[in-house]
PDB file of C-alpha atoms and ligand atoms in Angstrom:
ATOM      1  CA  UNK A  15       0.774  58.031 -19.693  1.00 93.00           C
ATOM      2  CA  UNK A  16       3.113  55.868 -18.229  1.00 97.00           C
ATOM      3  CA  UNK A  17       6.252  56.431 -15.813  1.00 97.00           C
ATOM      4  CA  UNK A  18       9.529  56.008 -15.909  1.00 97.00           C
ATOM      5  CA  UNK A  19       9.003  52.700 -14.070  1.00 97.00           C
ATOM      6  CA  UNK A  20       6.443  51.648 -16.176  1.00 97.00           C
ATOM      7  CA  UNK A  21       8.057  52.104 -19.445  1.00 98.00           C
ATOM      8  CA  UNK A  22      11.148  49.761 -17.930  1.00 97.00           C
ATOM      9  CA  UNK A  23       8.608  47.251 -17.691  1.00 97.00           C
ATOM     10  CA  UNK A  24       7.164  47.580 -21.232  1.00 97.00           C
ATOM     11  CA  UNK A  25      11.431  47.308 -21.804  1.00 97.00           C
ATOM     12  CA  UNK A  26      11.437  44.234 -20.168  1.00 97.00           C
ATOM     13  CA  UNK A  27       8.150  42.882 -21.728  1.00 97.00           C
ATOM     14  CA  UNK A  28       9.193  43.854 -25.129  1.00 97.00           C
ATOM     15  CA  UNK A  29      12.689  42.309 -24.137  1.00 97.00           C
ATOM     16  CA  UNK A  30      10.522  38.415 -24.204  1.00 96.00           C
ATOM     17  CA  UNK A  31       9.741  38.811 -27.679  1.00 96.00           C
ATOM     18  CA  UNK A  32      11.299  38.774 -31.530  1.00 95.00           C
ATOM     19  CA  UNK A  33       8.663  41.580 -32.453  1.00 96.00           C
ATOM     20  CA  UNK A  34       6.895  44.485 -30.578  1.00 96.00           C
ATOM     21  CA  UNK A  35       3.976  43.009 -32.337  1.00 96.00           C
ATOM     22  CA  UNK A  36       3.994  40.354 -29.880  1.00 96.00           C
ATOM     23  CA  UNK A  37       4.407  42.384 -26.883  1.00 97.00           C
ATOM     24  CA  UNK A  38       0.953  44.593 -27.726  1.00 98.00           C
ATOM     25  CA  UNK A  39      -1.247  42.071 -25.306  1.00 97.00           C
ATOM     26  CA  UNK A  40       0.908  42.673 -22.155  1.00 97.00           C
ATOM     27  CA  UNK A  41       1.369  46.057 -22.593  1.00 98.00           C
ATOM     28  CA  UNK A  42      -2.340  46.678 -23.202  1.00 97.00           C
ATOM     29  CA  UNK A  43      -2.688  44.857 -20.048  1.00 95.00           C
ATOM     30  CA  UNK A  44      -0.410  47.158 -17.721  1.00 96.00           C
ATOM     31  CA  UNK A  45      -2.595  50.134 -19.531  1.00 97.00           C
ATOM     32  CA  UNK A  46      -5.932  48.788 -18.273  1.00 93.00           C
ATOM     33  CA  UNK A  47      -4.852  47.488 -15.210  1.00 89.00           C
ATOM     34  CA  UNK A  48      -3.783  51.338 -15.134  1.00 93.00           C
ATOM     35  CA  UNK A  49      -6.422  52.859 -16.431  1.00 92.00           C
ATOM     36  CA  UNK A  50      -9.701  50.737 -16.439  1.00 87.00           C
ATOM     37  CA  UNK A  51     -10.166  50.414 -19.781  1.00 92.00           C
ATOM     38  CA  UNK A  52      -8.474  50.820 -22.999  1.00 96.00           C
ATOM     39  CA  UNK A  53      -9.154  54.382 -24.474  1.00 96.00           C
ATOM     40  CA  UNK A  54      -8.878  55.459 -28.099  1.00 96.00           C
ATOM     41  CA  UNK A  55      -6.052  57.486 -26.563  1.00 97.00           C
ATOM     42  CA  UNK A  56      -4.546  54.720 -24.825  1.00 98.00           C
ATOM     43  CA  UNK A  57      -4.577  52.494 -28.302  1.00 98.00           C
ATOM     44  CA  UNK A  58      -2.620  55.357 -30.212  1.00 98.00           C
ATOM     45  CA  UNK A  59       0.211  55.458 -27.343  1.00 98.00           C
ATOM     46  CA  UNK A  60       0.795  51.870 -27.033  1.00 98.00           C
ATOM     47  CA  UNK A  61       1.260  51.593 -31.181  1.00 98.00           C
ATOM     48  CA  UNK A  62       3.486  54.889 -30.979  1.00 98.00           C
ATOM     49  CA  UNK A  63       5.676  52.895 -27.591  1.00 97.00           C
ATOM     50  CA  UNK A  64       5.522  49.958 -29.407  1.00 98.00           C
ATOM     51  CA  UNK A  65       6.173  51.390 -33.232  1.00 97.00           C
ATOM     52  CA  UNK A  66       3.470  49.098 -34.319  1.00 98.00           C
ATOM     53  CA  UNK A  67       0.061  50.270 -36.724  1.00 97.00           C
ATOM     54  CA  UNK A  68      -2.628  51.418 -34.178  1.00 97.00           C
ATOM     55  CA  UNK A  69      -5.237  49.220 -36.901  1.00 97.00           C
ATOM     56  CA  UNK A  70      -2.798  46.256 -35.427  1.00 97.00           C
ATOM     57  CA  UNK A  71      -3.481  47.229 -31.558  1.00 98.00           C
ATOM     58  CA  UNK A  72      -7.004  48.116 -32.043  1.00 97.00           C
ATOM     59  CA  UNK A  73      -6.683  44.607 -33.765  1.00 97.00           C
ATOM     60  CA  UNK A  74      -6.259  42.924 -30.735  1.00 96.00           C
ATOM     61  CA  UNK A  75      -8.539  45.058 -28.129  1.00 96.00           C
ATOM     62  CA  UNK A  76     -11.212  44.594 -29.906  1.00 94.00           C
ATOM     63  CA  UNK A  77     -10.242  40.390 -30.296  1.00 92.00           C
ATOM     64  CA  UNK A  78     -10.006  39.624 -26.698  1.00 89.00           C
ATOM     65  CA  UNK A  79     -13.017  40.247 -24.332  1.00 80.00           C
ATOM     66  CA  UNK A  80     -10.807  40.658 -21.918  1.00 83.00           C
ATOM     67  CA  UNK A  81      -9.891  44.137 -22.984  1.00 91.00           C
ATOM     68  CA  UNK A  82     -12.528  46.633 -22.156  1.00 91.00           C
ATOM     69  CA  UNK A  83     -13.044  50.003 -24.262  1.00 93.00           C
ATOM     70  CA  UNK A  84     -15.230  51.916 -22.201  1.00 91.00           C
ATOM     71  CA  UNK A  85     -15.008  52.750 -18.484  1.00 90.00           C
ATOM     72  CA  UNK A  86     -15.926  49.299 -16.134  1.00 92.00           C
ATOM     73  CA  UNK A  87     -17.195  48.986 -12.412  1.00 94.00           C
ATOM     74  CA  UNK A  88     -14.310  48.600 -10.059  1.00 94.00           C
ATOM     75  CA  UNK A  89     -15.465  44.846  -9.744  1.00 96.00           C
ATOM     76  CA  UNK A  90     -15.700  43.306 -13.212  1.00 94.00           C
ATOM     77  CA  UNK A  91     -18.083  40.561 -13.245  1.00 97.00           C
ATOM     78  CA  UNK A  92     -17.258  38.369 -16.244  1.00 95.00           C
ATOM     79  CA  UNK A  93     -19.786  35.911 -16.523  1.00 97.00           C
ATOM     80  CA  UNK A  94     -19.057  32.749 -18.710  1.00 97.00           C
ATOM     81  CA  UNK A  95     -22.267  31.921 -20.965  1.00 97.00           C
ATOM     82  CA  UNK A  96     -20.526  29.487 -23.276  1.00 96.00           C
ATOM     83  CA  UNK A  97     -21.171  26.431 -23.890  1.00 97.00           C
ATOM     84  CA  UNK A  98     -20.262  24.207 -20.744  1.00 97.00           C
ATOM     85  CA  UNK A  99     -21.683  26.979 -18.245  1.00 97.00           C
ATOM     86  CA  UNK A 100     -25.129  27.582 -20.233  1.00 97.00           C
ATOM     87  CA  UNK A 101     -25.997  24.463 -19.751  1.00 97.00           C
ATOM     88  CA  UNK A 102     -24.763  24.165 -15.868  1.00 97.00           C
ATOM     89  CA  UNK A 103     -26.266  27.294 -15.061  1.00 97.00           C
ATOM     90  CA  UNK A 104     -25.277  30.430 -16.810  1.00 98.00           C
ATOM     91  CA  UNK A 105     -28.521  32.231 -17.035  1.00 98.00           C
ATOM     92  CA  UNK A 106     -29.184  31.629 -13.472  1.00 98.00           C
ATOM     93  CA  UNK A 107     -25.757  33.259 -12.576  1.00 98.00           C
ATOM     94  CA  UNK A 108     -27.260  36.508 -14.917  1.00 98.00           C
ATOM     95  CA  UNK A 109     -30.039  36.402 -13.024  1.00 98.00           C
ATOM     96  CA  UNK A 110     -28.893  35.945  -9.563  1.00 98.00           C
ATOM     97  CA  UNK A 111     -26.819  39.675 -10.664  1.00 98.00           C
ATOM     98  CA  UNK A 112     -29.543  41.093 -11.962  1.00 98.00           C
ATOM     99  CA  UNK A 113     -31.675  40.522  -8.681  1.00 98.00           C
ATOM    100  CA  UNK A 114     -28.962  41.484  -6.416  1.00 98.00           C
ATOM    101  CA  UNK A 115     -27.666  44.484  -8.202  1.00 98.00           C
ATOM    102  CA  UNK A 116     -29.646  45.569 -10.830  1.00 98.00           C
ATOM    103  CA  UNK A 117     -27.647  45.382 -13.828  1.00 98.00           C
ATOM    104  CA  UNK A 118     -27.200  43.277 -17.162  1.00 97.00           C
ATOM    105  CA  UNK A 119     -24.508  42.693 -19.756  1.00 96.00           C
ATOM    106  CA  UNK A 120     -23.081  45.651 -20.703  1.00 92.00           C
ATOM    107  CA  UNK A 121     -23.884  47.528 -17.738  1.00 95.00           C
ATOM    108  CA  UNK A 122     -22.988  49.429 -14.697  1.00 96.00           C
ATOM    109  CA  UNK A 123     -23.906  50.240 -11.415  1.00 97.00           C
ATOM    110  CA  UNK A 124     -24.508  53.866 -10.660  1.00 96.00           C
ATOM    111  CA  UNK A 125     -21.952  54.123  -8.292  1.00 96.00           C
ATOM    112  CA  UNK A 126     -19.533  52.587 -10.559  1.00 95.00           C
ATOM    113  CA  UNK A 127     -18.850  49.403  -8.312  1.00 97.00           C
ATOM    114  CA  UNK A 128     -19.834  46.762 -10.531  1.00 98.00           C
ATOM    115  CA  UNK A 129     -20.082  46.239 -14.034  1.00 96.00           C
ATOM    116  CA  UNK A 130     -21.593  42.765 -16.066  1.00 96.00           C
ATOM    117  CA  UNK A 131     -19.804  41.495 -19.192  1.00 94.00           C
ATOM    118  CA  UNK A 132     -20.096  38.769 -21.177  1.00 93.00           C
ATOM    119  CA  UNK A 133     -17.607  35.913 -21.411  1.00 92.00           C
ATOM    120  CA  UNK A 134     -16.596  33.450 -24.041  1.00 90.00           C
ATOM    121  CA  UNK A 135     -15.170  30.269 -22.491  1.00 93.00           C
ATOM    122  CA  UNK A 136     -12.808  30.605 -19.386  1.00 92.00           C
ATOM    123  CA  UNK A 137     -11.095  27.476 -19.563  1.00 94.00           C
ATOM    124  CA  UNK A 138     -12.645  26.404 -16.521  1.00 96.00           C
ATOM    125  CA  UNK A 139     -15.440  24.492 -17.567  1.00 96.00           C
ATOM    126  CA  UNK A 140     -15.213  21.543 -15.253  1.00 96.00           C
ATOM    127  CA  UNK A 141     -16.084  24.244 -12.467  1.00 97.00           C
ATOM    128  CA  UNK A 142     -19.100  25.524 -14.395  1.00 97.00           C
ATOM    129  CA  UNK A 143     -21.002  28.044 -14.342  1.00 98.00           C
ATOM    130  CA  UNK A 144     -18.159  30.192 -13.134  1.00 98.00           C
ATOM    131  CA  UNK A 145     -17.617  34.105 -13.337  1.00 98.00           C
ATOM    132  CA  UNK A 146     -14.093  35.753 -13.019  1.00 96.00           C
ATOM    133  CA  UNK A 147     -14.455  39.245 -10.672  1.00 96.00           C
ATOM    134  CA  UNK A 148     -11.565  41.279 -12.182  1.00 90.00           C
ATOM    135  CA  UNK A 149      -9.043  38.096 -12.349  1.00 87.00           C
ATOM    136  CA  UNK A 150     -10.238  35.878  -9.509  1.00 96.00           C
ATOM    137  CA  UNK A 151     -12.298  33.400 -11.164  1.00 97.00           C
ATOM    138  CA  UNK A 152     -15.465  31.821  -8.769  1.00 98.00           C
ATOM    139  CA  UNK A 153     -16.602  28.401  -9.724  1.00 98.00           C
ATOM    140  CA  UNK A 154     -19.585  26.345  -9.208  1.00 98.00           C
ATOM    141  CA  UNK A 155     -21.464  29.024  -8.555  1.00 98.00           C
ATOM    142  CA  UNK A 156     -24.762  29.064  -7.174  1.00 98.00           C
ATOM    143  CA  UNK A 157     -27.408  32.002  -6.206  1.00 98.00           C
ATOM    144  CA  UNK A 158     -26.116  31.508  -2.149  1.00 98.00           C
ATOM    145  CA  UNK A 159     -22.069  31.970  -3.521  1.00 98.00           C
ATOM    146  CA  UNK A 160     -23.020  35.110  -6.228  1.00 98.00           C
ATOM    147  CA  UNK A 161     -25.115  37.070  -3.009  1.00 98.00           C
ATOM    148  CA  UNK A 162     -22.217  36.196  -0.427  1.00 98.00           C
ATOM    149  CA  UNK A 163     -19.371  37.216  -3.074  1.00 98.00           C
ATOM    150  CA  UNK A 164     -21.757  40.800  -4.077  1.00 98.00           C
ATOM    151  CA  UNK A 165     -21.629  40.894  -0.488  1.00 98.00           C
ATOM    152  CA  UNK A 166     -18.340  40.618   0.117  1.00 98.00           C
ATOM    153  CA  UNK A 167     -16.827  42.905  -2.400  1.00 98.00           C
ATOM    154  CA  UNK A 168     -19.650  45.519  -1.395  1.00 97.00           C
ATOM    155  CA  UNK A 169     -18.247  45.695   1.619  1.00 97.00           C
ATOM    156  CA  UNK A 170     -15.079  45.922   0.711  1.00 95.00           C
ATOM    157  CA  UNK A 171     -15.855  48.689  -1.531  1.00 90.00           C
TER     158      UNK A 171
HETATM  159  S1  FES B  27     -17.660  27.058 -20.847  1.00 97.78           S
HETATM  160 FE1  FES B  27     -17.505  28.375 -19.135  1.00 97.78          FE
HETATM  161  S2  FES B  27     -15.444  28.164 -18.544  1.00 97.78           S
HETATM  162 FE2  FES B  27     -15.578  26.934 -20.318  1.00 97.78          FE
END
């Protein structure tokens, strides 16, 4: 599931830490950043790599939003909704989404493009309401920025 390349880096990852334990976040981010998302299959390889309890891995995917267990659009639009972007605007950011694409929280464009998740707090709230696309964040948004941006990474493809 990984090459010989890769497993130097999880080497060199592992090499920053006293315990694999602490290594399970960046290695679960070279597998989605492979992959997409983090499989079932994925969780039981990086606790075998890492000699750590898959309960302990699955731990931690399931913690972090930023892990993603099922397939994802190409473009992952990660909109904030806590508490400093709600009240700036996060609904309208939803909304703006859902007019211009079609598709909620939790969902996915047909041809597997985009997909709309959920956030907890960014740690950009001063920029609020704010998204991250994959791990760009966009701040201040407003329903002129979200259609350029859909535009932009439309065309892109
Ligand atoms: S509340 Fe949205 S980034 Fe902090």
């Amino acid at each position: 599931m990984f090459t010989e390349e890769e497993l130097k880096h999880v080497d060199e990852i592992k090499s920053h830490y006293p315990t694999n334990l602490s290594a399970v976040m960046g290695v679960l981010h070279m597998y989605q950043d492979k992959y997409g998302y983090i499989s079932d299959e994925g969780i039981t390889f990086i606790a075998k790599l890492l000699d750590v309890p898959e309960e302990k891995v699955l731990g931690v995917v399931t913690f972090y939003e930023m892990y993603h267990q099922h397939k994802t659009g190409k473009y992952k639009l990660q909109v904030c909704t806590n508490v400093s972007c709600m009240l700036r605007g996060s609904d309208m950011v939803l909304k703006t989404i859902k007019d211009k694409i079609g598709i909620g929280i939790g969902e996915m464009t047909a041809d597997g493009l985009f997909s709309v998740h959920e956030a907890e707090c960014l740690g950009s709230c001063g920029t609020a309401p704010m998204m991250s696309v994959n791990k760009d964040y966009h701040e201040n948004l407003t329903p002129e920025k979200i259609n350029e941006l859909i535009d932009a990474l439309k065309a892109q493809g």
